[in-house]
Amino acid sequence: MAAAPLGDDVFGDDPSVNALQEKIAALLGFEAALFVPTGTQSNLCGVLSHCQRGDEYIVGQMQHCYRWEGGGAAVFGSVQPQPLDHQPDGSLALAHIEAAIKPDDPHFARSRLLALENTLGGKVLPFAYLQQATALAKAKCLATHLDGARLFNAAVAQAAANGSDARSEARRIAGLFDSVSVCFSKGLGAPVGSALCGSRDLIARARRIRKMAGGAMRQSGLLAAAATYALEHQVERLAQDHALARRLAEGLAGIEGLQVEPPHTNILFVELVGPARERSAGLLQHLAQQGVLATGLYRLRFVTHLDVDAAGVDRAVAAIRSFFRT
Ligand SMILES: *Cc1c(COP(=O)(O)O)cnc(C)c1O
């Protein structure tokens, strides 16, 4: 980061930002990319680049760009979300998507975009499903956006399943969509930053929205250098996070009162059942004292990442076991 050549990215002449944008666009098979401070802003730029005021985007109830972004697309873009319930595997049923697409009629918002997320809460959406959903959108003249904040986790898991490599899988998934947002600051471990990838035209529109949102940064090559390092060195390593999530799941299996959901990637959900539910707040406090952080209340969420090792996982298992023993 300290050695990164810098310019002024508001003028588009920061060499480190430009190199990162070219690298991620090429990796995922797009014409262009835009470096932004957060995944939230990346999704906002994506949705607002596809949609005008009075348009709508079809999205899952639990997707980040509907549920966890302060309603940004509606607030800043007057773009209406059309949320749908998820199937148990995280997908949106094709029939539900089709039924949600409105006819061209002044009663309705204009259905313009289908937004999906992969991984969704750590779940890998099946590739065949992504093919079908994006083909349906295309047939209905909808654009498609992927919130791929955790795309590389999906790609690494998919590569392990079919004997391919993670970067090809990431590109294969991204290739189904008109735009893709990826985070460098999640599993890849960079301190800051995401990228929106798309066609040159789409990214030109996104650049304008990023400016309005206050996300055009000056000497951001400093941050882009860290993101580039993450992209070069931390993708394949995600397999270790996935193995550690499985180790955590195995360690917690059989503890009375815990229902462990088998993890696809690096996120583990554990439901507290029966009398254990009453002890949830105490458990989180006990874990925090031991340096183990989890979120949730009755359905706890554990995430493995760059800064968690096998000893840490074992410590978490021991802390949870000891809590329920008392
Ligand atoms: C974290 C996350 C985001 C948002 O990223 P921020 O950088 O926290 O704004 C968007 N989508 C998904 C799926 C995420 O996990």
GROMACS .gro file of C-alpha atoms and ligand atoms in nm:
model
  341
    1MET     CA    1   0.000   0.000   0.000
    2ALA     CA    2   0.277   0.241   0.094
    3ALA     CA    3   0.452   0.183  -0.238
    4ALA     CA    4   0.141   0.218  -0.455
    5PRO     CA    5   0.167   0.478  -0.733
    6LEU     CA    6  -0.109   0.732  -0.675
    7GLY     CA    7  -0.305   0.984  -0.878
    8ASP     CA    8  -0.651   1.132  -0.847
    9ASP     CA    9  -0.926   0.881  -0.916
   10VAL     CA   10  -1.189   1.155  -0.943
   11PHE     CA   11  -1.005   1.247  -1.263
   12GLY     CA   12  -0.961   0.878  -1.345
   13ASP     CA   13  -0.582   0.896  -1.335
   14ASP     CA   14  -0.490   0.694  -1.030
   15PRO     CA   15  -0.279   0.412  -1.178
   16SER     CA   16  -0.336   0.174  -0.886
   17VAL     CA   17  -0.715   0.214  -0.904
   18ASN     CA   18  -0.712   0.175  -1.281
   19ALA     CA   19  -0.498  -0.139  -1.256
   20LEU     CA   20  -0.736  -0.293  -1.001
   21GLN     CA   21  -1.042  -0.208  -1.211
   22GLU     CA   22  -0.884  -0.362  -1.520
   23LYS     CA   23  -0.778  -0.670  -1.326
   24ILE     CA   24  -1.118  -0.746  -1.174
   25ALA     CA   25  -1.304  -0.668  -1.498
   26ALA     CA   26  -1.077  -0.903  -1.694
   27LEU     CA   27  -1.095  -1.174  -1.429
   28LEU     CA   28  -1.477  -1.173  -1.431
   29GLY     CA   29  -1.511  -1.119  -1.806
   30PHE     CA   30  -1.649  -0.765  -1.815
   31GLU     CA   31  -1.556  -0.457  -2.020
   32ALA     CA   32  -1.514  -0.231  -1.719
   33ALA     CA   33  -1.521  -0.201  -1.342
   34LEU     CA   34  -1.554   0.071  -1.080
   35PHE     CA   35  -1.378   0.075  -0.742
   36VAL     CA   36  -1.612   0.190  -0.463
   37PRO     CA   37  -1.572   0.219  -0.086
   38THR     CA   38  -1.835  -0.039   0.014
   39GLY     CA   39  -2.047  -0.325  -0.110
   40THR     CA   40  -2.354  -0.124  -0.022
   41GLN     CA   41  -2.250   0.156  -0.253
   42SER     CA   42  -2.157  -0.094  -0.521
   43ASN     CA   43  -2.506  -0.244  -0.516
   44LEU     CA   44  -2.660   0.104  -0.510
   45CYS     CA   45  -2.459   0.208  -0.816
   46GLY     CA   46  -2.556  -0.120  -0.983
   47VAL     CA   47  -2.930  -0.096  -0.922
   48LEU     CA   48  -2.941   0.276  -1.009
   49SER     CA   49  -2.741   0.220  -1.327
   50HIS     CA   50  -2.996  -0.033  -1.447
   51CYS     CA   51  -3.312   0.140  -1.323
   52GLN     CA   52  -3.481   0.478  -1.353
   53ARG     CA   53  -3.730   0.638  -1.114
   54GLY     CA   54  -4.048   0.433  -1.114
   55ASP     CA   55  -3.873   0.113  -1.219
   56GLU     CA   56  -3.857  -0.187  -0.991
   57TYR     CA   57  -3.607  -0.461  -0.915
   58ILE     CA   58  -3.705  -0.814  -0.821
   59VAL     CA   59  -3.502  -0.933  -0.524
   60GLY     CA   60  -3.505  -1.186  -0.237
   61GLN     CA   61  -3.634  -1.095   0.108
   62MET     CA   62  -3.301  -1.181   0.269
   63GLN     CA   63  -3.075  -1.025   0.009
   64HIS     CA   64  -2.839  -0.755   0.123
   65CYS     CA   65  -2.945  -0.506  -0.147
   66TYR     CA   66  -3.305  -0.523  -0.026
   67ARG     CA   67  -3.290  -0.586   0.345
   68TRP     CA   68  -2.961  -0.455   0.480
   69GLU     CA   69  -2.887  -0.136   0.287
   70GLY     CA   70  -3.124   0.113   0.445
   71GLY     CA   71  -3.361   0.098   0.148
   72GLY     CA   72  -3.102   0.293  -0.054
   73ALA     CA   73  -3.237   0.213  -0.400
   74ALA     CA   74  -3.580   0.345  -0.297
   75VAL     CA   75  -3.443   0.641  -0.100
   76PHE     CA   76  -3.186   0.767  -0.350
   77GLY     CA   77  -3.320   0.631  -0.677
   78SER     CA   78  -3.698   0.608  -0.635
   79VAL     CA   79  -3.655   0.249  -0.749
   80GLN     CA   80  -3.912   0.016  -0.596
   81PRO     CA   81  -3.802  -0.323  -0.469
   82GLN     CA   82  -4.026  -0.624  -0.535
   83PRO     CA   83  -3.907  -0.867  -0.267
   84LEU     CA   84  -3.980  -1.240  -0.295
   85ASP     CA   85  -3.948  -1.517  -0.037
   86HIS     CA   86  -3.656  -1.755  -0.076
   87GLN     CA   87  -3.678  -2.129  -0.131
   88PRO     CA   88  -3.499  -2.335   0.137
   89ASP     CA   89  -3.184  -2.346  -0.082
   90GLY     CA   90  -3.174  -1.965  -0.102
   91SER     CA   91  -3.302  -1.941  -0.458
   92LEU     CA   92  -3.607  -1.745  -0.576
   93ALA     CA   93  -3.856  -1.982  -0.742
   94LEU     CA   94  -3.864  -1.923  -1.117
   95ALA     CA   95  -4.245  -1.924  -1.108
   96HIS     CA   96  -4.240  -1.652  -0.841
   97ILE     CA   97  -4.001  -1.440  -1.044
   98GLU     CA   98  -4.215  -1.479  -1.353
   99ALA     CA   99  -4.534  -1.396  -1.162
  100ALA     CA  100  -4.372  -1.083  -1.016
  101ILE     CA  101  -4.285  -0.934  -1.356
  102LYS     CA  102  -4.550  -0.670  -1.428
  103PRO     CA  103  -4.711  -0.604  -1.765
  104ASP     CA  104  -4.651  -0.262  -1.924
  105ASP     CA  105  -4.946  -0.089  -1.762
  106PRO     CA  106  -4.957   0.248  -1.585
  107HIS     CA  107  -5.086   0.079  -1.269
  108PHE     CA  108  -4.751  -0.086  -1.216
  109ALA     CA  109  -4.391   0.007  -1.164
  110ARG     CA  110  -4.179  -0.100  -1.463
  111SER     CA  111  -4.009  -0.435  -1.387
  112ARG     CA  112  -3.653  -0.372  -1.498
  113LEU     CA  113  -3.404  -0.580  -1.305
  114LEU     CA  114  -3.355  -0.915  -1.137
  115ALA     CA  115  -3.103  -0.900  -0.851
  116LEU     CA  116  -2.962  -1.223  -0.703
  117GLU     CA  117  -2.696  -1.287  -0.439
  118ASN     CA  118  -2.428  -1.560  -0.428
  119THR     CA  119  -2.335  -1.675  -0.176
  120LEU     CA  120  -2.650  -1.587   0.013
  121GLY     CA  121  -2.585  -1.612   0.386
  122GLY     CA  122  -2.302  -1.848   0.297
  123LYS     CA  123  -2.519  -2.068   0.072
  124VAL     CA  124  -2.400  -2.139  -0.281
  125LEU     CA  125  -2.685  -2.104  -0.530
  126PRO     CA  126  -2.671  -2.396  -0.777
  127PHE     CA  127  -2.511  -2.293  -1.107
  128ALA     CA  128  -2.792  -2.453  -1.309
  129TYR     CA  129  -3.041  -2.241  -1.116
  130LEU     CA  130  -2.846  -1.922  -1.190
  131GLN     CA  131  -2.851  -2.017  -1.559
  132GLN     CA  132  -3.227  -2.066  -1.554
  133ALA     CA  133  -3.304  -1.752  -1.354
  134THR     CA  134  -3.087  -1.526  -1.570
  135ALA     CA  135  -3.226  -1.684  -1.890
  136LEU     CA  136  -3.578  -1.616  -1.766
  137ALA     CA  137  -3.488  -1.255  -1.690
  138LYS     CA  138  -3.335  -1.212  -2.034
  139ALA     CA  139  -3.640  -1.362  -2.206
  140LYS     CA  140  -3.855  -1.108  -2.018
  141CYS     CA  141  -3.623  -0.816  -2.107
  142LEU     CA  142  -3.502  -0.772  -1.749
  143ALA     CA  143  -3.142  -0.683  -1.675
  144THR     CA  144  -2.958  -0.894  -1.417
  145HIS     CA  145  -2.737  -0.794  -1.124
  146LEU     CA  146  -2.543  -1.024  -0.895
  147ASP     CA  147  -2.453  -0.915  -0.544
  148GLY     CA  148  -2.133  -1.115  -0.538
  149ALA     CA  149  -1.989  -0.967  -0.221
  150ARG     CA  150  -1.902  -1.329  -0.146
  151LEU     CA  151  -1.874  -1.448  -0.507
  152PHE     CA  152  -1.527  -1.594  -0.451
  153ASN     CA  153  -1.655  -1.808  -0.164
  154ALA     CA  154  -1.916  -1.950  -0.402
  155ALA     CA  155  -1.652  -1.999  -0.669
  156VAL     CA  156  -1.410  -2.179  -0.436
  157ALA     CA  157  -1.685  -2.413  -0.311
  158GLN     CA  158  -1.805  -2.479  -0.666
  159ALA     CA  159  -1.451  -2.544  -0.785
  160ALA     CA  160  -1.398  -2.799  -0.507
  161ALA     CA  161  -1.720  -2.974  -0.607
  162ASN     CA  162  -1.649  -3.002  -0.979
  163GLY     CA  163  -1.269  -3.018  -0.988
  164SER     CA  164  -1.231  -2.681  -1.159
  165ASP     CA  165  -1.039  -2.376  -1.035
  166ALA     CA  166  -1.189  -2.091  -0.837
  167ARG     CA  167  -1.112  -1.812  -1.081
  168SER     CA  168  -1.276  -1.992  -1.374
  169GLU     CA  169  -1.580  -2.066  -1.161
  170ALA     CA  170  -1.605  -1.700  -1.054
  171ARG     CA  171  -1.592  -1.598  -1.418
  172ARG     CA  172  -1.849  -1.860  -1.519
  173ILE     CA  173  -2.095  -1.738  -1.255
  174ALA     CA  174  -2.031  -1.369  -1.330
  175GLY     CA  175  -2.076  -1.432  -1.703
  176LEU     CA  176  -2.446  -1.498  -1.651
  177PHE     CA  177  -2.511  -1.143  -1.528
  178ASP     CA  178  -2.513  -0.792  -1.674
  179SER     CA  179  -2.344  -0.655  -1.364
  180VAL     CA  180  -2.166  -0.803  -1.064
  181SER     CA  181  -2.058  -0.648  -0.736
  182VAL     CA  182  -1.767  -0.806  -0.547
  183CYS     CA  183  -1.623  -0.717  -0.206
  184PHE     CA  184  -1.250  -0.716  -0.137
  185SER     CA  185  -1.311  -0.652   0.231
  186LYS     CA  186  -1.497  -0.972   0.324
  187GLY     CA  187  -1.333  -1.310   0.280
  188LEU     CA  188  -1.052  -1.162   0.071
  189GLY     CA  189  -0.940  -0.964   0.374
  190ALA     CA  190  -0.864  -0.617   0.231
  191PRO     CA  191  -0.937  -0.330   0.470
  192VAL     CA  192  -1.174  -0.144   0.236
  193GLY     CA  193  -1.340  -0.165  -0.100
  194SER     CA  194  -1.565  -0.331  -0.352
  195ALA     CA  195  -1.595  -0.325  -0.729
  196LEU     CA  196  -1.891  -0.306  -0.961
  197CYS     CA  197  -1.831  -0.479  -1.295
  198GLY     CA  198  -2.032  -0.436  -1.613
  199SER     CA  199  -2.035  -0.299  -1.967
  200ARG     CA  200  -1.850   0.024  -2.043
  201ASP     CA  201  -2.184   0.210  -2.069
  202LEU     CA  202  -2.314   0.075  -1.741
  203ILE     CA  203  -1.993   0.163  -1.559
  204ALA     CA  204  -2.004   0.517  -1.703
  205ARG     CA  205  -2.351   0.559  -1.550
  206ALA     CA  206  -2.232   0.403  -1.225
  207ARG     CA  207  -1.940   0.648  -1.210
  208ARG     CA  208  -2.189   0.937  -1.206
  209ILE     CA  209  -2.392   0.774  -0.928
  210ARG     CA  210  -2.078   0.699  -0.725
  211LYS     CA  211  -1.992   1.070  -0.747
  212MET     CA  212  -2.340   1.172  -0.625
  213ALA     CA  213  -2.317   0.919  -0.342
  214GLY     CA  214  -1.988   1.073  -0.230
  215GLY     CA  215  -1.789   0.764  -0.317
  216ALA     CA  216  -1.545   0.915  -0.570
  217MET     CA  217  -1.217   0.919  -0.378
  218ARG     CA  218  -0.896   1.102  -0.465
  219GLN     CA  219  -0.575   0.909  -0.390
  220SER     CA  220  -0.760   0.582  -0.344
  221GLY     CA  221  -0.479   0.385  -0.507
  222LEU     CA  222  -0.362   0.325  -0.152
  223LEU     CA  223  -0.677   0.121  -0.092
  224ALA     CA  224  -0.681  -0.031  -0.440
  225ALA     CA  225  -0.330  -0.168  -0.379
  226ALA     CA  226  -0.458  -0.364  -0.079
  227ALA     CA  227  -0.755  -0.490  -0.282
  228THR     CA  228  -0.522  -0.597  -0.564
  229TYR     CA  229  -0.305  -0.787  -0.316
  230ALA     CA  230  -0.616  -0.958  -0.180
  231LEU     CA  231  -0.731  -1.054  -0.528
  232GLU     CA  232  -0.390  -1.197  -0.615
  233HIS     CA  233  -0.321  -1.384  -0.291
  234GLN     CA  234  -0.639  -1.457  -0.097
  235VAL     CA  235  -0.886  -1.622  -0.336
  236GLU     CA  236  -0.775  -1.987  -0.320
  237ARG     CA  237  -0.712  -1.948   0.055
  238LEU     CA  238  -1.090  -1.922   0.109
  239ALA     CA  239  -1.095  -2.304   0.097
  240GLN     CA  240  -0.927  -2.295   0.440
  241ASP     CA  241  -1.206  -2.078   0.580
  242HIS     CA  242  -1.458  -2.329   0.446
  243ALA     CA  243  -1.270  -2.619   0.607
  244LEU     CA  244  -1.262  -2.430   0.937
  245ALA     CA  245  -1.637  -2.365   0.921
  246ARG     CA  246  -1.684  -2.740   0.879
  247ARG     CA  247  -1.447  -2.803   1.170
  248LEU     CA  248  -1.659  -2.568   1.382
  249ALA     CA  249  -1.979  -2.743   1.271
  250GLU     CA  250  -1.832  -3.084   1.358
  251GLY     CA  251  -1.710  -2.956   1.693
  252LEU     CA  252  -2.055  -2.829   1.783
  253ALA     CA  253  -2.246  -3.134   1.659
  254GLY     CA  254  -2.400  -3.331   1.941
  255ILE     CA  255  -2.416  -3.046   2.195
  256GLU     CA  256  -2.765  -3.060   2.342
  257GLY     CA  257  -2.977  -2.759   2.244
  258LEU     CA  258  -2.779  -2.673   1.930
  259GLN     CA  259  -2.906  -2.735   1.579
  260VAL     CA  260  -2.609  -2.691   1.349
  261GLU     CA  261  -2.679  -2.611   0.982
  262PRO     CA  262  -2.413  -2.774   0.762
  263PRO     CA  263  -2.208  -2.485   0.614
  264HIS     CA  264  -2.156  -2.451   0.237
  265THR     CA  265  -1.877  -2.196   0.276
  266ASN     CA  266  -1.748  -1.980   0.563
  267ILE     CA  267  -2.073  -1.891   0.742
  268LEU     CA  268  -2.217  -2.124   1.003
  269PHE     CA  269  -2.565  -2.085   1.147
  270VAL     CA  270  -2.652  -2.253   1.474
  271GLU     CA  271  -3.009  -2.254   1.599
  272LEU     CA  272  -3.066  -2.269   1.973
  273VAL     CA  273  -3.355  -2.504   2.052
  274GLY     CA  274  -3.545  -2.600   2.367
  275PRO     CA  275  -3.414  -2.472   2.701
  276ALA     CA  276  -3.092  -2.350   2.532
  277ARG     CA  277  -3.293  -2.063   2.378
  278GLU     CA  278  -3.337  -1.903   2.720
  279ARG     CA  279  -2.958  -1.891   2.761
  280SER     CA  280  -2.879  -1.720   2.431
  281ALA     CA  281  -2.785  -1.375   2.567
  282GLY     CA  282  -2.569  -1.535   2.834
  283LEU     CA  283  -2.396  -1.751   2.574
  284LEU     CA  284  -2.303  -1.455   2.354
  285GLN     CA  285  -2.168  -1.270   2.656
  286HIS     CA  286  -1.969  -1.576   2.768
  287LEU     CA  287  -1.822  -1.613   2.418
  288ALA     CA  288  -1.732  -1.246   2.394
  289GLN     CA  289  -1.540  -1.279   2.721
  290GLN     CA  290  -1.343  -1.563   2.561
  291GLY     CA  291  -1.272  -1.356   2.251
  292VAL     CA  292  -1.524  -1.541   2.034
  293LEU     CA  293  -1.757  -1.313   1.840
  294ALA     CA  294  -2.090  -1.426   1.697
  295THR     CA  295  -2.407  -1.241   1.601
  296GLY     CA  296  -2.775  -1.329   1.621
  297LEU     CA  297  -2.992  -1.425   1.914
  298TYR     CA  298  -3.164  -1.761   1.871
  299ARG     CA  299  -2.997  -1.833   1.540
  300LEU     CA  300  -2.629  -1.760   1.590
  301ARG     CA  301  -2.402  -1.673   1.302
  302PHE     CA  302  -2.033  -1.761   1.307
  303VAL     CA  303  -1.798  -1.654   1.029
  304THR     CA  304  -1.452  -1.795   0.960
  305HIS     CA  305  -1.204  -1.568   0.782
  306LEU     CA  306  -0.843  -1.469   0.728
  307ASP     CA  307  -0.787  -1.395   1.096
  308VAL     CA  308  -0.932  -1.720   1.234
  309ASP     CA  309  -0.719  -2.035   1.257
  310ALA     CA  310  -0.784  -2.394   1.367
  311ALA     CA  311  -0.677  -2.318   1.725
  312GLY     CA  312  -0.929  -2.033   1.732
  313VAL     CA  313  -1.204  -2.262   1.610
  314ASP     CA  314  -1.115  -2.519   1.874
  315ARG     CA  315  -1.121  -2.247   2.138
  316ALA     CA  316  -1.470  -2.144   2.021
  317VAL     CA  317  -1.591  -2.505   2.041
  318ALA     CA  318  -1.445  -2.544   2.390
  319ALA     CA  319  -1.604  -2.218   2.507
  320ILE     CA  320  -1.948  -2.323   2.382
  321ARG     CA  321  -1.915  -2.672   2.530
  322SER     CA  322  -1.808  -2.536   2.867
  323PHE     CA  323  -2.101  -2.293   2.870
  324PHE     CA  324  -2.358  -2.567   2.821
  325ARG     CA  325  -2.186  -2.795   3.072
  326THR     CA  326  -2.256  -2.549   3.354
  327LIG     C1  327  -2.116  -0.725   0.328
  327LIG     C2  328  -2.211  -0.742   0.215
  327LIG     C3  329  -2.254  -0.632   0.140
  327LIG     C4  330  -2.220  -0.488   0.175
  327LIG     O1  331  -2.089  -0.461   0.192
  327LIG     P1  332  -2.045  -0.337   0.283
  327LIG     O2  333  -1.905  -0.315   0.238
  327LIG     O3  334  -2.058  -0.381   0.425
  327LIG     O4  335  -2.134  -0.221   0.250
  327LIG     C5  336  -2.338  -0.655   0.034
  327LIG     N1  337  -2.379  -0.778   0.004
  327LIG     C6  338  -2.340  -0.886   0.073
  327LIG     C7  339  -2.388  -1.021   0.029
  327LIG     C8  340  -2.255  -0.873   0.181
  327LIG     O5  341  -2.217  -0.980   0.250
   0.00000   0.00000   0.00000
